[in-house]
Structures are given as structure tokens and as C-alpha cells.
Coordinates of C-alpha atoms in Angstrom, one line a residue:
M784 CA -31.6 26.2 47.6
H785 CA -31.5 23.7 45.1
W786 CA -27.9 22.1 44.8
T787 CA -27.1 20.4 41.7
V788 CA -24.6 17.9 41.1
G789 CA -22.3 20.7 39.5
R790 CA -22.3 22.9 43.0
K791 CA -22.1 19.9 45.2
I792 CA -18.7 19.2 43.1
G793 CA -17.9 22.4 42.9
L794 CA -18.5 22.9 46.9
G795 CA -16.2 19.8 47.3
Y796 CA -13.6 21.3 45.1
L797 CA -13.5 24.5 46.7
I798 CA -13.4 23.5 50.1
V799 CA -10.3 21.6 49.0
A800 CA -9.0 24.8 47.6
L801 CA -9.7 26.8 50.6
A802 CA -7.6 24.2 52.7
L803 CA -5.0 24.4 50.1
L804 CA -4.4 28.4 49.9
S805 CA -4.4 28.3 53.5
V806 CA -1.4 26.5 53.9
G807 CA 0.2 27.7 51.0
L808 CA -0.7 31.3 52.5
I809 CA 1.0 30.2 55.8
A810 CA 3.9 28.6 54.4
Q811 CA 4.3 31.5 52.2
R812 CA 4.5 33.5 55.0
S813 CA 6.9 31.7 57.0
L814 CA 9.1 31.3 53.7
S815 CA 9.0 34.9 53.4
G816 CA 10.0 35.6 56.9
L817 CA 12.9 33.0 56.7
L818 CA 14.0 35.0 53.5
E819 CA 13.7 38.3 55.2
A820 CA 15.9 37.2 58.6
A821 CA 18.3 35.5 56.1
R822 CA 19.0 38.5 54.7
W823 CA 19.0 41.0 57.3
K824 CA 21.7 38.5 58.7
E825 CA 23.6 38.8 55.6
H826 CA 23.2 42.3 56.1
T827 CA 24.5 42.2 59.7
F828 CA 27.8 39.6 58.9
A829 CA 28.4 42.4 55.9
V830 CA 28.6 45.4 58.5
L831 CA 30.6 42.9 60.8
H832 CA 33.1 42.5 57.4
Q833 CA 33.2 46.3 56.8
L834 CA 34.2 47.0 60.3
D835 CA 37.1 44.2 60.2
Q836 CA 38.0 45.9 57.0
I837 CA 38.4 49.2 58.4
N838 CA 40.5 48.0 61.1
T839 CA 42.6 46.3 58.9
L840 CA 43.3 48.5 56.8
L841 CA 44.1 51.3 60.0
K842 CA 46.6 48.8 61.1
D843 CA 48.1 48.6 57.8
A844 CA 48.5 52.4 58.0
E845 CA 49.8 52.6 61.2
T846 CA 52.4 49.9 60.1
G847 CA 53.5 51.9 57.1
Q848 CA 54.0 54.9 59.2
R849 CA 56.2 53.1 61.9
G850 CA 58.3 51.3 59.1
Y851 CA 59.0 54.7 57.4
L852 CA 59.6 56.3 60.8
L853 CA 62.3 53.7 61.6
T854 CA 64.3 53.4 58.2
G855 CA 62.8 56.9 56.3
R856 CA 62.5 55.0 53.2
D857 CA 59.7 55.9 51.3
S858 CA 59.2 52.0 50.2
Y859 CA 57.7 51.4 53.5
L860 CA 54.7 53.7 53.0
A861 CA 53.1 51.4 50.1
P862 CA 50.7 50.1 53.3
Y863 CA 50.1 53.2 54.6
Q864 CA 49.2 54.9 51.1
Q865 CA 47.2 51.8 50.3
A866 CA 45.0 52.5 53.6
L867 CA 44.8 55.9 52.5
R868 CA 43.1 55.0 48.7
D869 CA 40.6 51.7 50.3
L870 CA 39.6 54.0 53.7
P871 CA 36.9 56.3 52.2
S872 CA 35.4 53.6 50.1
A873 CA 35.3 51.3 53.3
L874 CA 33.7 53.9 55.2
R875 CA 31.0 55.0 52.4
A876 CA 30.3 51.4 52.3
L877 CA 30.1 51.2 56.2
A878 CA 27.6 54.2 55.9
E879 CA 25.4 52.7 53.1
L880 CA 25.0 49.5 55.5
T881 CA 24.1 51.5 58.6
R882 CA 22.0 53.8 57.3
D883 CA 18.7 51.7 58.4
N884 CA 20.2 52.3 62.0
P885 CA 20.5 55.8 63.4
A886 CA 22.2 54.6 66.6
Q887 CA 24.9 52.8 63.9
Q888 CA 24.9 55.4 62.1
Q889 CA 25.9 58.1 65.0
R890 CA 28.7 55.6 65.6
Q891 CA 29.9 55.3 62.3
Q892 CA 30.1 59.7 62.3
A893 CA 32.0 59.1 65.6
L894 CA 34.4 56.5 63.8
Q895 CA 35.0 58.6 60.5
Q896 CA 36.0 61.7 63.0
A897 CA 38.2 59.4 65.1
L898 CA 39.6 58.0 61.4
N899 CA 40.7 61.7 60.1
S900 CA 42.2 62.5 63.6
K901 CA 44.3 59.3 63.6
L902 CA 45.0 60.1 59.5
S903 CA 46.1 63.6 60.6
E904 CA 48.4 62.5 62.9
L905 CA 49.8 59.9 60.7
R906 CA 50.3 62.3 58.3
D907 CA 51.8 64.7 60.5
T908 CA 54.6 62.1 61.7
I909 CA 55.7 61.4 58.4
A910 CA 55.7 64.9 57.5
L911 CA 58.4 65.5 60.3
R912 CA 60.3 62.2 59.8
R913 CA 60.5 63.8 56.0
T914 CA 61.6 67.2 57.2
Q915 CA 62.7 67.4 60.4
G916 CA 64.1 64.3 61.3
L917 CA 63.1 60.9 63.5
A918 CA 63.5 62.7 66.4
A919 CA 60.7 65.4 65.9
A920 CA 58.3 62.7 64.7
Q921 CA 59.0 60.3 68.3
A922 CA 58.1 63.5 70.0
V923 CA 54.8 63.5 68.4
V924 CA 54.4 59.7 69.0
Q925 CA 55.3 59.9 72.5
S926 CA 52.7 62.6 73.1
D927 CA 50.1 59.8 73.0
R928 CA 48.0 62.1 70.6
G929 CA 48.0 58.9 68.1
K930 CA 47.3 56.4 70.8
Q931 CA 43.8 58.3 72.1
W932 CA 42.6 58.6 68.7
M933 CA 43.3 55.0 68.2
D934 CA 41.5 53.7 71.6
R935 CA 38.6 55.9 70.7
I936 CA 38.5 54.0 67.3
R937 CA 38.4 50.8 69.2
V938 CA 36.0 52.1 71.6
V939 CA 33.7 53.0 68.5
M940 CA 34.2 49.9 66.5
T941 CA 33.3 47.7 69.5
D942 CA 30.0 49.2 70.2
M943 CA 29.4 49.0 66.5
G944 CA 30.3 45.3 66.6
A945 CA 28.8 45.1 69.9
E946 CA 25.4 46.4 68.2
E947 CA 25.4 44.2 65.1
Q948 CA 26.2 41.0 67.3
R949 CA 23.0 42.1 69.6
L950 CA 21.1 42.3 66.2
L951 CA 22.4 38.9 65.0
Q952 CA 21.3 36.9 67.8
Q953 CA 17.8 39.0 67.2
R954 CA 17.5 38.1 64.0
D955 CA 18.1 34.2 64.5
Q956 CA 15.9 34.1 67.3
A957 CA 13.4 35.6 64.6
Q958 CA 14.5 33.0 61.6
L959 CA 14.3 30.1 64.3
Q960 CA 10.4 31.2 64.9
R961 CA 10.0 31.8 61.4
A962 CA 11.2 28.1 60.6
N963 CA 9.1 26.4 63.7
L964 CA 6.2 28.3 62.2
A965 CA 6.7 26.8 58.8
L966 CA 7.5 23.2 59.7
A967 CA 4.4 23.6 62.1
V968 CA 2.3 24.2 58.7
L969 CA 3.6 21.9 56.9
R970 CA 3.6 19.4 59.7
Y971 CA -0.5 19.9 60.9
G972 CA -1.4 21.8 57.7
I973 CA -0.8 19.6 54.7
P974 CA -2.8 16.3 57.0
A975 CA -5.2 19.1 57.1
A976 CA -6.0 19.9 54.0
L977 CA -5.8 16.0 53.3
L978 CA -7.9 15.5 55.8
A979 CA -10.6 18.0 54.2
M980 CA -9.5 16.5 50.5
L981 CA -10.7 12.8 51.7
L982 CA -13.9 14.5 53.4
A983 CA -14.7 16.3 50.4
A984 CA -14.3 13.1 48.2
W985 CA -16.4 10.8 50.7
A986 CA -19.1 13.6 50.1
V987 CA -18.9 13.3 46.7
G988 CA -18.7 9.7 46.4
R989 CA -21.9 9.1 49.0
N990 CA -23.5 11.9 47.1
I991 CA -22.8 11.5 43.3
V992 CA -20.5 8.3 42.5
G993 CA -22.7 5.8 44.7
P994 CA -26.1 7.4 42.6
L995 CA -24.2 7.0 39.3
A996 CA -23.2 3.1 40.3
E997 CA -26.8 2.4 41.0
L998 CA -28.0 4.0 37.7
T999 CA -25.0 2.4 35.9
Q1000 CA -25.8 -1.3 36.8
A1001 CA -29.4 -0.3 36.3
A1002 CA -28.4 0.4 32.6
S1003 CA -26.3 -2.6 32.6
L1004 CA -29.7 -4.9 33.5
I1005 CA -31.6 -2.9 31.2
A1006 CA -28.9 -3.7 28.3
A1007 CA -28.9 -7.4 29.2
G1008 CA -33.1 -7.7 28.9
N1009 CA -33.8 -7.1 32.5
L1010 CA -36.6 -4.1 32.3
A1011 CA -37.6 -4.5 36.4
P1012 CA -34.1 -2.8 37.9
R1013 CA -33.9 -1.5 41.4
L1014 CA -33.9 1.9 41.8
S1015 CA -33.9 3.8 45.2
S1016 CA -37.0 5.5 45.9
Q1017 CA -34.9 8.6 48.4
P1018 CA -35.9 11.8 46.8
R1019 CA -33.9 14.0 45.0
R1020 CA -34.0 17.3 43.3
D1021 CA -30.6 17.5 41.3
E1022 CA -29.2 15.8 37.8
L1023 CA -28.9 12.2 39.2
G1024 CA -32.6 12.5 40.8
Q1025 CA -33.9 13.3 37.4
L1026 CA -31.7 10.7 35.9
R1027 CA -33.1 7.9 38.2
E1028 CA -36.7 9.3 37.4
A1029 CA -35.7 9.1 33.5
F1030 CA -34.2 5.6 33.7
A1031 CA -37.3 4.4 35.8
S1032 CA -39.8 6.0 33.2
M1033 CA -37.8 4.1 30.3
A1034 CA -37.7 0.7 32.0
S1035 CA -41.4 1.4 32.4
S1036 CA -42.0 2.1 28.9
L1037 CA -39.9 -0.5 27.8
R1038 CA -41.7 -3.2 29.9
S1039 CA -44.9 -1.8 28.4
K1040 CA -43.9 -2.2 24.9
A1041 CA -42.0 -5.5 25.6
S1042 CA -46.1 -6.8 26.7
L1043 CA -47.3 -5.5 23.4
A1044 CA -44.8 -7.3 21.5
S1045 CA -45.2 -10.7 23.4
Q1046 CA -49.3 -9.8 22.4
I1047 CA -48.0 -9.5 19.0
A1048 CA -46.4 -12.4 18.9
T1049 CA -49.1 -14.4 20.1
G1050 CA -50.6 -13.6 17.2
D1051 CA -53.1 -10.6 18.4
L1052 CA -52.4 -8.0 15.5
R1053 CA -55.6 -5.9 17.2
V1054 CA -53.0 -3.8 19.3
A1055 CA -52.5 -0.2 18.9
P1056 CA -48.8 0.5 20.6
P1057 CA -49.2 3.9 22.2
L1058 CA -46.7 6.7 21.7
S1059 CA -44.2 8.4 24.5
S1060 CA -44.0 11.4 22.4
T1061 CA -43.6 12.2 18.5
Q1062 CA -40.0 11.2 18.4
D1063 CA -40.9 7.4 19.9
E1064 CA -39.2 5.5 17.4
L1065 CA -39.9 2.0 19.0
G1066 CA -43.5 3.1 19.3
L1067 CA -43.5 3.7 15.8
A1068 CA -41.3 0.7 14.8
L1069 CA -44.1 -1.4 17.0
R1070 CA -46.7 0.2 14.8
N1071 CA -45.0 0.1 11.7
M1072 CA -44.5 -3.5 12.6
V1073 CA -48.3 -4.5 13.0
E1074 CA -49.5 -2.3 10.2
K1075 CA -46.3 -4.8 8.1
L1076 CA -48.0 -7.7 9.7
Q1077 CA -51.4 -7.3 9.1
A1078 CA -50.8 -6.6 5.2
V1079 CA -48.8 -9.7 5.1
V1080 CA -51.1 -12.0 6.9
G1081 CA -53.6 -10.5 4.6
S1082 CA -51.4 -11.2 1.6
L1083 CA -50.5 -14.5 3.0
Q1084 CA -54.5 -15.6 3.2
Q1085 CA -54.8 -14.4 -0.4
G1086 CA -52.0 -16.3 -1.6
K1087 CA -52.8 -19.3 0.3
Q1088 CA -56.4 -19.5 -1.8
L1089 CA -54.7 -18.9 -5.1
M1090 CA -52.2 -21.7 -3.6
A1091 CA -55.0 -24.0 -2.7
G1092 CA -56.3 -23.7 -6.5
V1093 CA -52.9 -23.9 -8.1
V1094 CA -52.6 -26.8 -5.9
D1095 CA -55.6 -28.7 -7.2
T1096 CA -55.1 -27.9 -11.2
V1097 CA -51.5 -29.0 -10.7
S1098 CA -52.4 -32.5 -9.4
S1099 CA -55.1 -33.1 -11.6
G1100 CA -52.8 -32.3 -14.7
A1101 CA -50.1 -34.4 -13.2
Q1102 CA -52.5 -37.0 -13.0
Q1103 CA -53.6 -36.7 -16.8
V1104 CA -50.0 -35.9 -18.0
S1105 CA -48.8 -39.5 -16.2
Q1106 CA -51.5 -41.8 -17.6
A1107 CA -50.8 -40.3 -21.1
T1108 CA -46.8 -40.6 -20.3
D1109 CA -47.5 -44.1 -19.1
E1110 CA -49.8 -45.0 -22.6
T1111 CA -47.2 -43.0 -24.8
A1112 CA -44.3 -45.0 -23.0
V1113 CA -46.0 -48.5 -24.2
A1114 CA -46.6 -47.3 -27.9
I1115 CA -43.0 -45.9 -28.3
T1116 CA -42.1 -49.5 -27.1
Q1117 CA -44.0 -51.0 -30.1
L1118 CA -42.6 -48.6 -32.5
A1119 CA -38.9 -48.9 -31.3
T1120 CA -39.1 -52.9 -31.8
T1121 CA -40.6 -52.1 -35.4
I1122 CA -38.0 -49.5 -36.2
A1123 CA -35.1 -51.9 -35.2
E1124 CA -36.3 -55.0 -37.5
L1125 CA -36.4 -52.3 -40.4
R1126 CA -32.9 -51.4 -39.7
Q1127 CA -31.6 -54.9 -39.9
S1128 CA -33.3 -55.3 -43.6
S1129 CA -31.7 -51.7 -44.5
E1130 CA -28.4 -52.8 -43.1
I1131 CA -28.5 -56.3 -45.2
T1132 CA -29.9 -54.2 -48.6
A1133 CA -26.9 -51.5 -47.9
Q1134 CA -24.3 -54.2 -47.4
R1135 CA -25.3 -55.9 -51.0
M1136 CA -25.7 -52.8 -53.3
A1137 CA -22.7 -51.6 -51.7
E1138 CA -20.9 -54.5 -53.4
V1139 CA -22.4 -54.1 -56.5
S1140 CA -21.5 -50.6 -56.8
H1141 CA -18.0 -51.7 -55.8
N1142 CA -17.8 -54.0 -58.6
S1143 CA -19.4 -51.7 -61.6
S1144 CA -16.9 -48.9 -59.9
G1145 CA -14.0 -51.4 -60.4
A1146 CA -15.0 -52.7 -64.7
A1147 CA -15.4 -48.4 -65.1
E1148 CA -12.2 -47.8 -63.4
V1149 CA -10.9 -50.5 -65.8
A1150 CA -12.2 -49.2 -68.7
Q1151 CA -11.3 -45.5 -68.1
D1152 CA -8.0 -46.8 -67.5
G1153 CA -7.7 -48.4 -71.2
R1154 CA -9.1 -45.5 -72.5
K1155 CA -6.8 -43.2 -70.6
A1156 CA -3.7 -45.2 -72.0
V1157 CA -4.8 -45.2 -75.6
A1158 CA -5.3 -41.7 -75.4
D1159 CA -2.1 -41.3 -73.7
T1160 CA -0.1 -43.9 -76.7
A1161 CA -2.1 -41.4 -79.3
Q1162 CA -0.8 -38.3 -77.7
A1163 CA 2.7 -40.0 -77.6
M1164 CA 2.5 -41.1 -81.2
D1165 CA 1.5 -37.1 -81.7
E1166 CA 4.6 -36.1 -79.8
I1167 CA 7.1 -38.5 -81.9
Q1168 CA 5.6 -37.5 -85.0
Q1169 CA 6.1 -34.0 -84.3
R1170 CA 9.8 -34.6 -82.8
M1171 CA 10.3 -36.2 -86.3
H1172 CA 9.2 -33.4 -88.3
L1173 CA 11.5 -31.2 -85.9
V1174 CA 14.5 -33.9 -86.3
G1175 CA 14.3 -33.2 -90.0
E1176 CA 14.1 -29.4 -89.6
R1177 CA 17.3 -29.8 -87.2
I1178 CA 19.4 -32.0 -89.7
A1179 CA 18.6 -29.3 -92.5
E1180 CA 19.5 -26.8 -90.2
L1181 CA 22.6 -29.1 -89.5
T1182 CA 23.3 -29.0 -93.4
E1183 CA 23.4 -25.4 -93.3
R1184 CA 25.6 -25.0 -90.4
S1185 CA 27.9 -27.4 -91.7
L1186 CA 28.5 -25.2 -95.1
D1187 CA 29.0 -22.1 -92.8
I1188 CA 31.7 -24.3 -90.8
S1189 CA 33.5 -25.0 -94.2
A1190 CA 33.6 -21.4 -95.0
I1191 CA 35.2 -20.3 -91.3
I1192 CA 37.5 -23.1 -91.9
N1193 CA 38.8 -21.7 -94.8
V1194 CA 39.1 -18.5 -93.0
V1195 CA 40.8 -20.0 -90.1
N1196 CA 43.2 -22.0 -92.1
A1197 CA 43.5 -18.7 -94.2
L1198 CA 44.7 -16.8 -90.6
A1199 CA 47.0 -20.0 -89.7
E1200 CA 48.8 -19.1 -92.7
Q1201 CA 49.1 -15.6 -92.5
A1202 CA 50.3 -16.2 -88.9
A1203 CA 53.0 -18.4 -89.9
I1204 CA 54.1 -15.9 -92.3
L1205 CA 54.0 -13.1 -89.5
A1206 CA 56.1 -15.6 -87.4
V1207 CA 58.8 -15.9 -90.2
N1208 CA 59.3 -12.5 -90.6
A1209 CA 59.1 -11.5 -86.8
S1210 CA 61.8 -14.3 -86.7
V1211 CA 64.1 -12.3 -89.2
E1212 CA 63.2 -9.0 -88.1
A1213 CA 64.6 -10.5 -84.4
A1214 CA 67.8 -11.6 -85.8
H1215 CA 68.3 -8.4 -87.4
A1216 CA 67.3 -6.6 -83.8
G1217 CA 70.1 -8.7 -82.4
E1218 CA 70.0 -9.3 -78.4
Q1219 CA 67.2 -6.7 -78.4
G1220 CA 65.2 -8.8 -80.6
G1221 CA 65.4 -12.3 -78.2
G1222 CA 62.0 -11.5 -77.0
F1223 CA 60.5 -11.3 -80.3
V1224 CA 62.2 -14.5 -81.3
A1225 CA 60.7 -16.5 -78.6
V1226 CA 56.6 -14.7 -79.5
A1227 CA 57.3 -15.2 -82.9
Q1228 CA 58.1 -18.7 -82.4
E1229 CA 55.1 -19.3 -80.6
M1230 CA 53.1 -17.8 -83.2
K1231 CA 54.5 -20.7 -85.4
T1232 CA 53.5 -23.1 -83.4
L1233 CA 49.9 -21.8 -82.8
A1234 CA 49.8 -21.6 -87.0
G1235 CA 50.8 -25.4 -87.1
Q1236 CA 48.2 -26.5 -84.5
S1237 CA 45.4 -24.2 -86.4
K1238 CA 46.2 -26.2 -89.4
Q1239 CA 45.8 -29.2 -87.9
A1240 CA 42.5 -28.7 -86.3
V1241 CA 41.5 -27.2 -89.8
S1242 CA 42.4 -30.2 -91.1
E1243 CA 40.7 -32.5 -88.7
V1244 CA 37.5 -30.7 -88.8
R1245 CA 37.5 -30.7 -92.5
R1246 CA 37.9 -34.2 -92.5
I1247 CA 34.9 -34.7 -90.0
L1248 CA 32.7 -32.0 -92.2
L1249 CA 33.2 -34.3 -95.0
D1250 CA 31.9 -37.3 -92.9
I1251 CA 28.7 -35.4 -91.8
P1252 CA 26.5 -35.1 -95.4
P1253 CA 26.6 -38.9 -96.2
T1254 CA 25.4 -39.3 -92.3
I1255 CA 22.9 -36.8 -92.7
S1256 CA 21.6 -38.3 -95.6
A1257 CA 21.0 -41.4 -93.8
L1258 CA 19.6 -39.6 -91.2
L1259 CA 17.0 -38.2 -93.5
Q1260 CA 16.0 -41.1 -95.4
A1261 CA 15.1 -42.8 -91.3
T1262 CA 13.3 -40.2 -90.3
E1263 CA 11.1 -39.9 -93.0
Q1264 CA 10.7 -43.9 -93.0
S1265 CA 10.0 -43.6 -88.8
S1266 CA 7.9 -40.7 -89.9
A1267 CA 5.4 -42.9 -92.0
A1268 CA 5.2 -45.6 -89.4
V1269 CA 4.2 -43.3 -86.9
H1270 CA 1.4 -41.7 -89.1
I1271 CA 0.2 -45.4 -89.3
G1272 CA 0.3 -46.0 -85.5
V1273 CA -1.5 -42.7 -84.7
N1274 CA -4.6 -43.9 -87.1
R1275 CA -4.8 -47.2 -85.5
V1276 CA -4.6 -45.9 -81.7
G1277 CA -7.5 -43.6 -82.8
V1278 CA -9.5 -46.5 -83.7
A1279 CA -8.5 -48.3 -80.6
G1280 CA -9.2 -45.0 -78.5
E1281 CA -13.0 -44.8 -79.8
A1282 CA -13.4 -48.6 -79.3
L1283 CA -12.2 -48.0 -75.6
A1284 CA -14.1 -44.7 -75.3
R1285 CA -17.8 -46.5 -76.4
M1286 CA -17.1 -49.0 -73.6
A1287 CA -15.8 -46.9 -70.7
S1288 CA -18.5 -44.5 -71.1
E1289 CA -21.3 -47.8 -70.8
A1290 CA -19.0 -48.9 -68.0
H1291 CA -18.8 -45.3 -66.5
S1292 CA -22.7 -45.5 -66.8
N1293 CA -23.6 -48.8 -65.0
A1294 CA -21.1 -47.8 -62.2
E1295 CA -23.0 -44.3 -61.9
A1296 CA -26.4 -46.1 -61.5
A1297 CA -25.0 -48.7 -59.2
Q1298 CA -23.4 -46.2 -56.9
Q1299 CA -26.8 -44.1 -57.0
I1300 CA -28.8 -47.1 -55.9
A1301 CA -26.2 -48.0 -53.0
S1302 CA -26.3 -44.7 -52.3
S1303 CA -29.9 -44.4 -51.8
A1304 CA -29.7 -47.6 -49.6
L1305 CA -27.2 -45.9 -47.4
Q1306 CA -29.5 -42.8 -46.9
Q1307 CA -32.3 -45.2 -46.1
L1308 CA -30.1 -46.7 -43.6
S1309 CA -29.0 -43.8 -42.3
G1310 CA -32.7 -42.2 -42.3
V1311 CA -33.6 -45.7 -40.4
Q1312 CA -30.5 -45.5 -37.8
Q1313 CA -31.3 -41.5 -37.2
L1314 CA -35.2 -42.9 -36.6
A1315 CA -34.3 -45.5 -34.3
A1316 CA -32.3 -43.2 -32.3
A1317 CA -34.8 -40.5 -32.0
I1318 CA -37.2 -43.4 -30.7
L1319 CA -35.1 -44.3 -28.2
Q1320 CA -34.1 -40.9 -27.3
I1321 CA -38.1 -40.0 -27.3
K1322 CA -38.1 -43.3 -24.8
Q1323 CA -35.7 -41.9 -22.5
D1324 CA -37.2 -38.4 -22.6
N1325 CA -40.6 -39.9 -22.0
Q1326 CA -39.0 -42.1 -18.8
A1327 CA -37.8 -38.9 -17.7
N1328 CA -40.8 -37.1 -18.0
L1329 CA -42.6 -39.5 -16.2
H1330 CA -40.1 -39.5 -13.2
S1331 CA -40.8 -36.1 -13.2
M1332 CA -44.3 -36.3 -13.3
R1333 CA -43.9 -38.6 -10.4
Q1334 CA -41.8 -35.7 -8.7
M1335 CA -44.6 -33.2 -9.4
Q1336 CA -47.4 -35.2 -7.8
Q1337 CA -45.1 -35.8 -4.7
A1338 CA -44.2 -32.1 -4.9
T1339 CA -48.2 -31.5 -5.4
Q1340 CA -48.9 -33.4 -2.2
D1341 CA -45.9 -31.5 -0.2
L1342 CA -47.8 -28.4 -1.3
Q1343 CA -51.0 -29.2 0.1
Q1344 CA -49.3 -30.0 3.4
T1345 CA -47.7 -26.5 3.2
N1346 CA -50.6 -25.0 2.5
Q1347 CA -52.6 -26.6 5.1
Q1348 CA -49.7 -25.3 7.3
L1349 CA -50.0 -21.6 6.2
T1350 CA -53.7 -21.8 6.8
R1351 CA -53.4 -22.9 10.3
A1352 CA -50.4 -20.0 10.8
I1353 CA -52.4 -17.5 9.8
E1354 CA -55.7 -18.8 11.8
H1355 CA -53.4 -18.3 14.5
F1356 CA -52.9 -14.1 13.8
Q1357 CA -56.0 -12.0 14.6
R1358 CA -56.8 -8.9 13.0

């Protein structure tokens, strides 16, 4: 039979389960026996209790009967009546409890007959006491009929109690035996089950855990790079044996692939890594790596050849450019010296022309200022002449307004006289009105005062108007004389303006020519400065180019060395 790891583990669990099941079954039977014995003991105690209750009820019935016989009072019959009510149920309970025991059933029936006879005797004595008196009842009691039945009852109850005590002893012994058995099971069964568990664990550990630990250590060694782990050679047909063989095959395959990788690392690209299966990812990766390396080496060889040609071309070009740059640097230095001398001459010329332009501009500005002053004077004279005309017109208008004011003054004078007359009339009417006209008197007085003031104002204005015409006439005469003088001044200013205009035009032409010459000199100086700056920049750029050419030559040498190293590296691989 082929025992797999699962079957071995299952067998171990089965042994442990059987041991635990055996202990459990034995313990369960022992506990069930204990529970059964305890239940029968309770049953025995219940029978004994029921016998005691029947005996107590019978004593209560006798007590009530004796009290009634002695006193004749019905109140003493209460215990007797209570016993009559409770005894049937107590007898039924006793019959139910002793139903499993035929001997006890026979005694229970005998007890019930004796009790019925005893109760009949009690009823007879109570009836005789109630109907015939105490003597008749005492005669029945003294006949010992009740005592005989009572003795019989005690014998039956004693036999039943003795039987129950015997059964109680038997059940106690049975309970003790079952308890001892349960203790023995717990005392010896549990250690036996534990021993079976330990044996099963030891067997599983020896047969499964040990090989698993060995395989785990081998896996750790392989993960750390040790491809030759030590594995047991003991043959196994279960899953662990198959796993060990798989580990050994894996280690062998990894060692062969590591050997191929070492050959590839030494430069031998002629190897063809074998494939363990179609899903051998490591073998496929090695094949792909060899193919890629072969392609890379081929590309590197082509690149090496191209790089050699580029290095030669760049080296020769760098030498030619370096020579040309040196010659250009010498020529640029000579040209910079010449440009510096030309810039100094241009600066001196520009300074002289700037002074001439400045003087010409000053003369032109003076002529222009004189022309402007003459033009301003002529314009001012024209404005004066126009103002004089306006003054004449305003004087004429003032004369007309004076006439209008005279007419207005005459009207105001007439109104003042009429107001004076109205004030007099108002005063007269106020005098006729008496006290009610007191207010009109004040108004009339004010009107009279206002009329007097108006007349005085009119007289003053008329006097002023009389003085205005002579003043206006003198003003007109002075205005005409001033206008004639202004006209003469305007003519003279025009002649002076024309002369100054010709002089300003010539000065302006001279200034423009001087400015053009100065501007040309400045432009020439600016061009010379720009040319000098350009030459200086070219010189600096040429020096930078020369430095770059030196670096290019050094880089070309480094590139040649790299090409030689690449050639040696390519020669290391074999395809």
C-alpha cells in the first residue's frame, strides 16, 4: 500500500481520535451510571419521604379523633379532616413511586387496606361520640380494634422502609463502583490518550517534519546561491520523496545553467543553453541573453569600425582647424591694433565737429530768438491796434448808454416825485382814519423818505453824466493818436522782422550743416567703436575656438583609447 503524507497524517489523527473516543465513551458510560444511581437514590428518598408523610397524616387523624372523643368539640376534628383529604393523594403518590417494585406494590396494597380499616374505626368512634356519647366511643376504643390495625400499618410501613433502605445501600454501592470506574478512566485513560498523541506526533515529526526541515534548509541554501545542498538518499514514495527529487533536479538544472552562465561571462557566445521543458523560463532567458549579446557584439564591431573612421576624420580636421585658428588669431591681433588707432582719430574729429555744431546752433538759436521777439512785438502791436479799435467802439457805446441812462434818470426822477405825492396823500388819509391809520402814517413817512433819497441819487447821477461827455471826447482823441502811433510801430517792426528772418534763415542753414557734419562724425565714431568691439569679440571667440580645438584634440585622443579598449573587449567574445 502506498502511504502518502496525507494518509500518514490521517493515521496519526485517527489513532489520537480513537484514544480520545475510547476515553470519552468509558467516561460517558461511567457518568451515565452515576447519574442513574443518583436518580434511583432520589427515588428511594422520595418513597421514604412519602411513607413518613403517610405516618404523619395517620398520627394527625388519631390526634383529632382523641381530642374530639375527650372534648366533644368539632374544632378538634380539624387534623382528622385534613388527614382524610391528604391521605388519598399520598397513597397514590406512593403507589406511583413503587410501581417498579412488585414486592413494594403488594405492601402498598396491604398498607392501603389497613389504612382504610383504621380510618373506618376512627369514623365509627367519632360517630358514636356524636350520637351515643363518650362511653359508647370508649367501648370501641377499648376493644383494641384500632390498635390492631395501627400495629399492622406500622409493620407494613416498617417493611417498606426496610426494603427502601436495602435498595438505597445497593444503589450507594453501585454509585461508588461507577465513580471509581470514572476516576480510573480519568486517571489512566487521559494519560494513555496523551501518550498516544505524543507517539503520533513523534511519528509525524520523524516521518514528515524532519524531511520538511531538510528541504527547507536546502531551499534556503539554494536561495543563498549554494546550488549543491545535501539531501538524504533514503528512498521515499510519498509526496516528500517526490519533493526531494524535484529539489535535487532543480539544483542540478540550476548548476548546469550557472555553468553555462560562467562560460557566457568568459566571452564564449557559442553555447546553446538546453531547455528542461517548454516552460523553462531561465533556459529561455539564457538563450535570449546569448542571442542579444551576439547581436550587441556584432553591433559593437560595426560601431568600432565606424568610430575608427570618425576618429581619424575628426583628428585631421581638428589639426587643420587648430592651424587655421592660430593664423586667424595673428591677423585679428593686427587688425585690432589698426582699429584702435582709427578709433582715436575718429574720437578727436568728433569732438571738434561737436564744438563747431554747438557754436552754429547757438548763433541760429540767437537769430531765431530775435526773429521770434520781433514777431511777438509785431503781434503785440497788432493786438494793441485791435484793442484801440475796440476801445473806440466801447467809448461810442458808452456815449449811447449815457444817453439811455439820462432817460432812465428822468423816469426815476418822475417816479420819485410821484412817490412823494403818494406819501403826502397817504399821510392825509391816515390822519382821516385816526388810530386805524397809524400804520399807514409810518408807511407814508418811509415812502416820503425813499422818494427824497431817490431824488438825491438822481441828482448825483445826472451830475456824473454831465462830466462823462468831455471825458469821452478826450479819450476818443487820445485813442486816435495812439492808434496812429501803433500803426507806425507796426510798419517798423515788420521791416525789422524781415531782416531778422533772413539772418535767422542763414544761421539755421549753417547750424544744420554743422549738425550734419557732427552727426556724420559721431556715426563714423560709433561705427569704428562697433567695429573695434566686433574685432574684440572675434578675438575672444577665436581664443575660445582655439581652446575648444585643444579640447577636441584631447577628446579625440581619449576616443582613440576608448576605441582600442572596445576592440579588446570585442575580441574577448567568441561567436
